[in-house]
PDB file of C-alpha atoms and ligand atoms in Angstrom:
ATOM      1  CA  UNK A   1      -3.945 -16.735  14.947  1.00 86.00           C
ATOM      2  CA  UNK A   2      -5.374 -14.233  12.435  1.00 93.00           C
ATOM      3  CA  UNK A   3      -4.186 -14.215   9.248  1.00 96.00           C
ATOM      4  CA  UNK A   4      -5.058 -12.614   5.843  1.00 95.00           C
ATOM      5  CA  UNK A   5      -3.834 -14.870   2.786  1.00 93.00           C
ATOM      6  CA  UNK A   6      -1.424 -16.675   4.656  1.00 94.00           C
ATOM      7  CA  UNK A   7       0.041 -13.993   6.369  1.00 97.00           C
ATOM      8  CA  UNK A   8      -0.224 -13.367   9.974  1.00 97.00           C
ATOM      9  CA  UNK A   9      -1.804 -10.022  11.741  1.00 98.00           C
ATOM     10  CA  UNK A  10      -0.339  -8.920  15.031  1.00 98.00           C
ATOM     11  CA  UNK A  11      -2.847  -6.626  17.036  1.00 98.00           C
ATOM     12  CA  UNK A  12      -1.291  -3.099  16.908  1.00 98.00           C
ATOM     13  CA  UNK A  13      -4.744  -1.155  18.583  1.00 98.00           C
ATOM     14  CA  UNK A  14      -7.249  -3.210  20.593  1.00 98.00           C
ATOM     15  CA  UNK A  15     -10.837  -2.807  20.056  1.00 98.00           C
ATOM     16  CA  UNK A  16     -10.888  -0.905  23.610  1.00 98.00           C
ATOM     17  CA  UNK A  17      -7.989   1.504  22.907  1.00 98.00           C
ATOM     18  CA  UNK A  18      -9.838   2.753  19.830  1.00 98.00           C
ATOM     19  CA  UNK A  19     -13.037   3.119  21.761  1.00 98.00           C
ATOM     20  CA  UNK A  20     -11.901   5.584  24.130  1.00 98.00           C
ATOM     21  CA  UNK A  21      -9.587   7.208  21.515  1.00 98.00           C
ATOM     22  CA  UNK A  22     -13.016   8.170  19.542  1.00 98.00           C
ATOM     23  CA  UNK A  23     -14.149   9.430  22.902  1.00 98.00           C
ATOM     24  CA  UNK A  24     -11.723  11.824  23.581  1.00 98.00           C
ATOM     25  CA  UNK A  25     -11.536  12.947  20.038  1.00 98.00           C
ATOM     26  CA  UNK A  26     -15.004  13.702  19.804  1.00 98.00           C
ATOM     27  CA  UNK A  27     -14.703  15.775  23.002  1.00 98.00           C
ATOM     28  CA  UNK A  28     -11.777  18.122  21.415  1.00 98.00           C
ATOM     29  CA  UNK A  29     -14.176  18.204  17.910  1.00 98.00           C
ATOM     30  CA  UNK A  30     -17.461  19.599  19.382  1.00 98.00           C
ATOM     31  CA  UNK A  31     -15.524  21.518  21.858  1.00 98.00           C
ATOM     32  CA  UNK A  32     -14.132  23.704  18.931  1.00 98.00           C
ATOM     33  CA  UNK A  33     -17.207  23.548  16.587  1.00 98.00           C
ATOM     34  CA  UNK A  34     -19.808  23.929  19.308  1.00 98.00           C
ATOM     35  CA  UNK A  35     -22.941  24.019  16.996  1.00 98.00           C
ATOM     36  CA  UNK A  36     -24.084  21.381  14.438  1.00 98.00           C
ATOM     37  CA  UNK A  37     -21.604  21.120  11.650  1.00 98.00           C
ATOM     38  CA  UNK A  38     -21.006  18.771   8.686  1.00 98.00           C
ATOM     39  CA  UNK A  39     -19.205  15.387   8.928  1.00 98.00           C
ATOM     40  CA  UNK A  40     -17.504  14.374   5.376  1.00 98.00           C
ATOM     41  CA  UNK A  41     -16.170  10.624   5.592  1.00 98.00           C
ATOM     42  CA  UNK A  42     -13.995   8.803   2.879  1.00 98.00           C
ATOM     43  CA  UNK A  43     -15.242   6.369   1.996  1.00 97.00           C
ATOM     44  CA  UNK A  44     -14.399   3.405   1.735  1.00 96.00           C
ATOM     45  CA  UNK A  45     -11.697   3.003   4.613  1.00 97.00           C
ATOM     46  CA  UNK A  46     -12.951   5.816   6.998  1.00 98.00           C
ATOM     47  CA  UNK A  47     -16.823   4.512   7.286  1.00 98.00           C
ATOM     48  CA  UNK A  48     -16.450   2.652  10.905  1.00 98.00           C
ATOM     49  CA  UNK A  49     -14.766   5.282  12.043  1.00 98.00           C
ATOM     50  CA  UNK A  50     -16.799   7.814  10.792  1.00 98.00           C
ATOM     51  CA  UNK A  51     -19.996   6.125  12.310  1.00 98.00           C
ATOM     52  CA  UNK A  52     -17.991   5.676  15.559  1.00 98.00           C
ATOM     53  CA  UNK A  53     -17.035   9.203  15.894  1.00 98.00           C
ATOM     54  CA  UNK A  54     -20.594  11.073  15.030  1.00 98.00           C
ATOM     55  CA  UNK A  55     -22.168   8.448  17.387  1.00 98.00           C
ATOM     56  CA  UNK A  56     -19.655   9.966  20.101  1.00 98.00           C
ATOM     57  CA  UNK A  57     -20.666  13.463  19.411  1.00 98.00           C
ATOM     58  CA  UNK A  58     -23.404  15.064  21.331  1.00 97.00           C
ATOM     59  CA  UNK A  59     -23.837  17.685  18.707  1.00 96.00           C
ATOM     60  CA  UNK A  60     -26.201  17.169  16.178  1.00 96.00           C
ATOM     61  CA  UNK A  61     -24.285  16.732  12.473  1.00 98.00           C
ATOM     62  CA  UNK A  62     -24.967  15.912   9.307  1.00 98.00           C
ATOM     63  CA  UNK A  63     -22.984  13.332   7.459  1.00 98.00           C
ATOM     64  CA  UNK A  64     -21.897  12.749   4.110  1.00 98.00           C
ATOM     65  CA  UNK A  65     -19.083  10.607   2.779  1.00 98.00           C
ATOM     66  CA  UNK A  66     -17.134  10.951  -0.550  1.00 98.00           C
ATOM     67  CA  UNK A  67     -15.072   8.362  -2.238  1.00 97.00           C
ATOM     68  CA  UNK A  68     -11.677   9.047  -3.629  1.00 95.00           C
ATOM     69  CA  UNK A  69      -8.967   7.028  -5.046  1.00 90.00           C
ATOM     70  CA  UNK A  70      -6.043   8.049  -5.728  1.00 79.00           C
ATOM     71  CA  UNK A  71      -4.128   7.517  -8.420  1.00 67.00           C
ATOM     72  CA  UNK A  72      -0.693   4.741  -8.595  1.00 58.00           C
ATOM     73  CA  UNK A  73       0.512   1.296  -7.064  1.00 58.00           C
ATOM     74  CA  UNK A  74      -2.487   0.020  -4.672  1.00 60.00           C
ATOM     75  CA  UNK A  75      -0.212   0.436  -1.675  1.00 62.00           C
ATOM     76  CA  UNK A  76       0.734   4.124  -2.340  1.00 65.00           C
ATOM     77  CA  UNK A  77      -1.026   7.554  -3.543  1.00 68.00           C
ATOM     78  CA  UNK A  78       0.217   9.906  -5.930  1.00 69.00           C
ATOM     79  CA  UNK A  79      -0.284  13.587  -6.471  1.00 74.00           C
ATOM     80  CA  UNK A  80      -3.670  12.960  -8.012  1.00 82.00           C
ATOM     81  CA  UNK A  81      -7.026  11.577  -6.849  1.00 89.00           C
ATOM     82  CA  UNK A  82      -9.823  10.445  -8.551  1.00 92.00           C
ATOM     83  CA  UNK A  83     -13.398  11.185  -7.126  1.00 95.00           C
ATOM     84  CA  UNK A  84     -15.724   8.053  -7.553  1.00 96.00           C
ATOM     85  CA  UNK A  85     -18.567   9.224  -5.758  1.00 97.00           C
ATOM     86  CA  UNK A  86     -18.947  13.078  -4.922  1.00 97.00           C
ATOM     87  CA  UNK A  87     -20.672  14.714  -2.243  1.00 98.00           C
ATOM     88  CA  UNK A  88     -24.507  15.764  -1.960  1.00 95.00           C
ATOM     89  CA  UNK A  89     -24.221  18.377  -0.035  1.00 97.00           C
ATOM     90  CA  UNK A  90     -24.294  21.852  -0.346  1.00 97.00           C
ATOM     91  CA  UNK A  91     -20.721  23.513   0.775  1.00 98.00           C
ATOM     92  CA  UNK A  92     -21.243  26.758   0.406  1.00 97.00           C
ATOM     93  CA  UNK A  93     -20.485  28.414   3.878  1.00 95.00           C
ATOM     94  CA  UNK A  94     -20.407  25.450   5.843  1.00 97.00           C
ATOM     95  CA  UNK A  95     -18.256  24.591   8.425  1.00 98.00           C
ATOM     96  CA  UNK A  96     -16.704  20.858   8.253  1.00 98.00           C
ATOM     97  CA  UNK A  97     -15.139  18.145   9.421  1.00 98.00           C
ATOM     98  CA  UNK A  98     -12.981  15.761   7.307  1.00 98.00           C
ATOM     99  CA  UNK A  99     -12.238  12.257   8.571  1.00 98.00           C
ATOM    100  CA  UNK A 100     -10.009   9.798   6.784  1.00 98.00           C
ATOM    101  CA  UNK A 101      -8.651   6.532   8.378  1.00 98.00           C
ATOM    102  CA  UNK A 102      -5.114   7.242   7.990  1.00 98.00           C
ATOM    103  CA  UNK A 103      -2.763   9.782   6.877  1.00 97.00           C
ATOM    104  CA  UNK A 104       0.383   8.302   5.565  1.00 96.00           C
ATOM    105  CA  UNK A 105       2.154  10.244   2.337  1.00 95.00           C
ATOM    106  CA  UNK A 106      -0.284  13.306   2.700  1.00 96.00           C
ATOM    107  CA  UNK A 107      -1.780  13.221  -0.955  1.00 94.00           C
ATOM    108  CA  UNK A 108      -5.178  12.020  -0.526  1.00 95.00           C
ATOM    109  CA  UNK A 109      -6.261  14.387   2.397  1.00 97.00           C
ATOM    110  CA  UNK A 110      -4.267  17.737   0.434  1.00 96.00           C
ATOM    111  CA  UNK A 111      -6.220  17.130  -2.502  1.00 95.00           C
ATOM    112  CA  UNK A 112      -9.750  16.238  -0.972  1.00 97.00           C
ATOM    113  CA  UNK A 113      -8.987  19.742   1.371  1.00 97.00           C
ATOM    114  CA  UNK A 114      -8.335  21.600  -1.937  1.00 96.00           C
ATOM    115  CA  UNK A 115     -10.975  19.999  -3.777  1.00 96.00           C
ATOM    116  CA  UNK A 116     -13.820  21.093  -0.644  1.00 97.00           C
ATOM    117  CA  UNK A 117     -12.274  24.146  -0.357  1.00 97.00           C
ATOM    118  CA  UNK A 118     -13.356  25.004  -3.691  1.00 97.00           C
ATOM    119  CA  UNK A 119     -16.600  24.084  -3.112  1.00 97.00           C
ATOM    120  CA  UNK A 120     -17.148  27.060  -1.105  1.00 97.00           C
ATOM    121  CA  UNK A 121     -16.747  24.980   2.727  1.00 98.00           C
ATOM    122  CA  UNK A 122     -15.425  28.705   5.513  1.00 97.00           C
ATOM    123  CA  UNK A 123     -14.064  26.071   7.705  1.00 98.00           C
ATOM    124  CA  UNK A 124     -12.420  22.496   6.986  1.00 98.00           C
ATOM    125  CA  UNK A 125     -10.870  20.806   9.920  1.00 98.00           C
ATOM    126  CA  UNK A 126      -9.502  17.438   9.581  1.00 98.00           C
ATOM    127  CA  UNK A 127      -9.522  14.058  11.846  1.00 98.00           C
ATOM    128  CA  UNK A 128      -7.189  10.819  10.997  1.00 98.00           C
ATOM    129  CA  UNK A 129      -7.597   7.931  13.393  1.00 98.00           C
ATOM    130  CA  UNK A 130      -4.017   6.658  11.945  1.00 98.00           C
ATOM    131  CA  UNK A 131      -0.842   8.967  11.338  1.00 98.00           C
ATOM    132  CA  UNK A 132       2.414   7.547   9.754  1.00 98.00           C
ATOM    133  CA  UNK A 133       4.372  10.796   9.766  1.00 97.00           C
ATOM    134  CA  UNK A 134       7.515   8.950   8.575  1.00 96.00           C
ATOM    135  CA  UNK A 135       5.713   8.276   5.331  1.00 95.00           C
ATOM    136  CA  UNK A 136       4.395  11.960   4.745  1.00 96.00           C
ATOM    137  CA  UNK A 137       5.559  13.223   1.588  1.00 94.00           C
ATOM    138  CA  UNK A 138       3.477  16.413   1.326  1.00 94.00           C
ATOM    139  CA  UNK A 139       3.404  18.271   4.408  1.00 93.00           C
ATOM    140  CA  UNK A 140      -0.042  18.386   5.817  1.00 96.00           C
ATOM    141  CA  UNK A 141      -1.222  17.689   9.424  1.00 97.00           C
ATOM    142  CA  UNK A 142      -4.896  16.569  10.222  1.00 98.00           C
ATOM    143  CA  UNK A 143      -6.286  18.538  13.161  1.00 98.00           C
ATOM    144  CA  UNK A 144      -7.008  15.387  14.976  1.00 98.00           C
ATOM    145  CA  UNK A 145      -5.157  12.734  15.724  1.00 98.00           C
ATOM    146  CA  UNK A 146      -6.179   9.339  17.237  1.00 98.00           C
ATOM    147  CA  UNK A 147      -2.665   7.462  17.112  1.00 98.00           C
ATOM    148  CA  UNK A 148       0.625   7.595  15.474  1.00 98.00           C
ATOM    149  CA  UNK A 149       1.378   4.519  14.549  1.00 98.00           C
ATOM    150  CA  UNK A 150       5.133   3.489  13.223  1.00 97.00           C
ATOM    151  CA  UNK A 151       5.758   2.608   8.893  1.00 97.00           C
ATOM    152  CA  UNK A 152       3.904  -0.366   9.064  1.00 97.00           C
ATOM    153  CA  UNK A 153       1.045  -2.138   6.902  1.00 97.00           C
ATOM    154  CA  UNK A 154      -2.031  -1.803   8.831  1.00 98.00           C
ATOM    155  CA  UNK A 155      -5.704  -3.574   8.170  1.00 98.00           C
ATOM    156  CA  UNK A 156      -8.773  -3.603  10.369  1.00 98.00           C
ATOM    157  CA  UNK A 157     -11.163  -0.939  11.824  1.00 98.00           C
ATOM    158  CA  UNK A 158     -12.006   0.047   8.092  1.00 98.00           C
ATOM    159  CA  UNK A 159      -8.374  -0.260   7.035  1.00 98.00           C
ATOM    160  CA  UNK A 160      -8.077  -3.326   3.886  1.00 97.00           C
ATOM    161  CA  UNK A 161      -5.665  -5.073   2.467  1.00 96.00           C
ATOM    162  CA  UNK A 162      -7.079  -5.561  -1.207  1.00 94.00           C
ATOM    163  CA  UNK A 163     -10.542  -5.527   0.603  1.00 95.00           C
ATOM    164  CA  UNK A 164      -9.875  -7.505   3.050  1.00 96.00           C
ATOM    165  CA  UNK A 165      -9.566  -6.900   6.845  1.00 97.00           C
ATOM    166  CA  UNK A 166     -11.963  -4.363   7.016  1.00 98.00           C
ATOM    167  CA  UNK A 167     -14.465  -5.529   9.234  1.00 98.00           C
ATOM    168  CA  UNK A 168     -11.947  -6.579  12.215  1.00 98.00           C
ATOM    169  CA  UNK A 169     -12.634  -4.947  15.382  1.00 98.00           C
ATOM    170  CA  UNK A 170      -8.995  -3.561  16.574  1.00 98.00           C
ATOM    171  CA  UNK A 171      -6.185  -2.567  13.974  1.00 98.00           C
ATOM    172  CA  UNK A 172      -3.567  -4.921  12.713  1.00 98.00           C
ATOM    173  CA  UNK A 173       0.186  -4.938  11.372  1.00 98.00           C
ATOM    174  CA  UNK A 174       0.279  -7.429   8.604  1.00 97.00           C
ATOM    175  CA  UNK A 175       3.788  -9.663   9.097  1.00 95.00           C
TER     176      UNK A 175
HETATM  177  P1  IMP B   1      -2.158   8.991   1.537  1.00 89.46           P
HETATM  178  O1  IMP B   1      -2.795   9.666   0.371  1.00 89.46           O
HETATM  179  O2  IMP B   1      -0.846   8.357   1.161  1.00 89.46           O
HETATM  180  O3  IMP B   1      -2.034   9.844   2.774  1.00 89.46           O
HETATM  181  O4  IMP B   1      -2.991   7.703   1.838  1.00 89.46           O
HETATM  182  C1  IMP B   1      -4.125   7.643   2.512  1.00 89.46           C
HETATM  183  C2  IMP B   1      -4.843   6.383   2.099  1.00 89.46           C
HETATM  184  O5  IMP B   1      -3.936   5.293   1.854  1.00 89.46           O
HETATM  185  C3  IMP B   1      -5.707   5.929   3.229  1.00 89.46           C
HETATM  186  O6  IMP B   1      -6.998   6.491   3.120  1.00 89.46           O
HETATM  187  C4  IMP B   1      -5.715   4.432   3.056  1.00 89.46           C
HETATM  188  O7  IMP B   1      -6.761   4.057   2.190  1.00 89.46           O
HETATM  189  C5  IMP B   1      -4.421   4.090   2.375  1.00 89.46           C
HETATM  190  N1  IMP B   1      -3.445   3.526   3.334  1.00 89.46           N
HETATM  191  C6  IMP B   1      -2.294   4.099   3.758  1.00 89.46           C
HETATM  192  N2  IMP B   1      -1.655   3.308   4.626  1.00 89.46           N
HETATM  193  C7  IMP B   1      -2.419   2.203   4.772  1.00 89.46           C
HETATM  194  C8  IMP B   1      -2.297   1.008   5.564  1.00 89.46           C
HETATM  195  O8  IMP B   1      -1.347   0.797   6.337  1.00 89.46           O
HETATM  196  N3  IMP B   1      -3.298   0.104   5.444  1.00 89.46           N
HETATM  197  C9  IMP B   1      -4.368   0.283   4.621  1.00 89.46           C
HETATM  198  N4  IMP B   1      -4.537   1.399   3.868  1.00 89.46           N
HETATM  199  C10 IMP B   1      -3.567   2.342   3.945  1.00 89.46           C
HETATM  200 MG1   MG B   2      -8.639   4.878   2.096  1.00 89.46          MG
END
């Protein structure tokens, strides 16, 4: 059985389920945007998704990732985030899509919208491959949802656990 320092991982999303997810969520995303548009990951948890997503889209984009943490207790955000590594590109006019791993208490995704908003971006749309709308405690909504998933500690797909877990194929409820 998998485990991650001694404690076991039951498989929540299989490798396959995410695959088609991505498919049908890049279908809805260049549907709507229907000309090239910019793809802004964060990093770190969001870069296999990211990479799965624009390699689903038949639209040409052009990627860029930003890395954010936000401030408090490693398991939970708070009101402010931190940005570690900004973006290179350009926002001014630009129409965009934002794509974080998973939205749980609503604080990183609020702030980084606020944050590109201000950079000048006409149009910010926003893709989560995880929600955990019990946890929200700001109310925003991402555009796109893969899966809501119930309050549970998740790792894999991106997702870590202290760094850890990242690289596993499906996603994971730590026990
Ligand atoms: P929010 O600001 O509370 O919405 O948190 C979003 C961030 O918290 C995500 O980008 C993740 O990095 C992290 N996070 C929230 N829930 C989990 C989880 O179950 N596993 C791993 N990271 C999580
Ligand atoms: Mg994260």
């Amino acid at each position: 059985m998998l485990q991650i320092r001694g404690r076991p991982l039951r498989l929540l999303l299989s490798e396959e389920r995410i695959k088609s997810r991505v498919k049908e969520l890049s279908r809805e995303i260049e549907e709507h945007f229907g000309e090239p548009f910019l793809v802004v990951g964060l990093l770190k948890g969001a870069f296999i998704f990211t990479a799965d997503l624009v390699r689903s889209l038949s639209i040409p984009v052009q990627i860029d990732f930003m890395w954010v943490s936000s401030y408090g207790s490693s398991q939970e955000s708070s009101g402010h985030v931190k940005v570690i590594k900004d973006l290179d590109t350009d926002l001014e006019d630009r129409r965009l899509l934002l794509v974080d791993d998973i939205l749980d208490t609503g604080y990183t995704l609020r702030e980084v919208y606020k944050l590109l908003k201000l950079k000048g971006a006409t149009e910010i749309r926003t893709c989560v491959l995880l929600d955990k709308r019990e946890r929200r405690k700001v109310s925003f909504d991402a555009d796109y949802v893969g899966f809501e998933v119930p309050n549970l500690f998740l790792v894999g797909y991106g997702l870590d656990w202290d760094e850890e877990g990242r690289n596993l194929r499906g996603i994971y409820a730590v026990e």
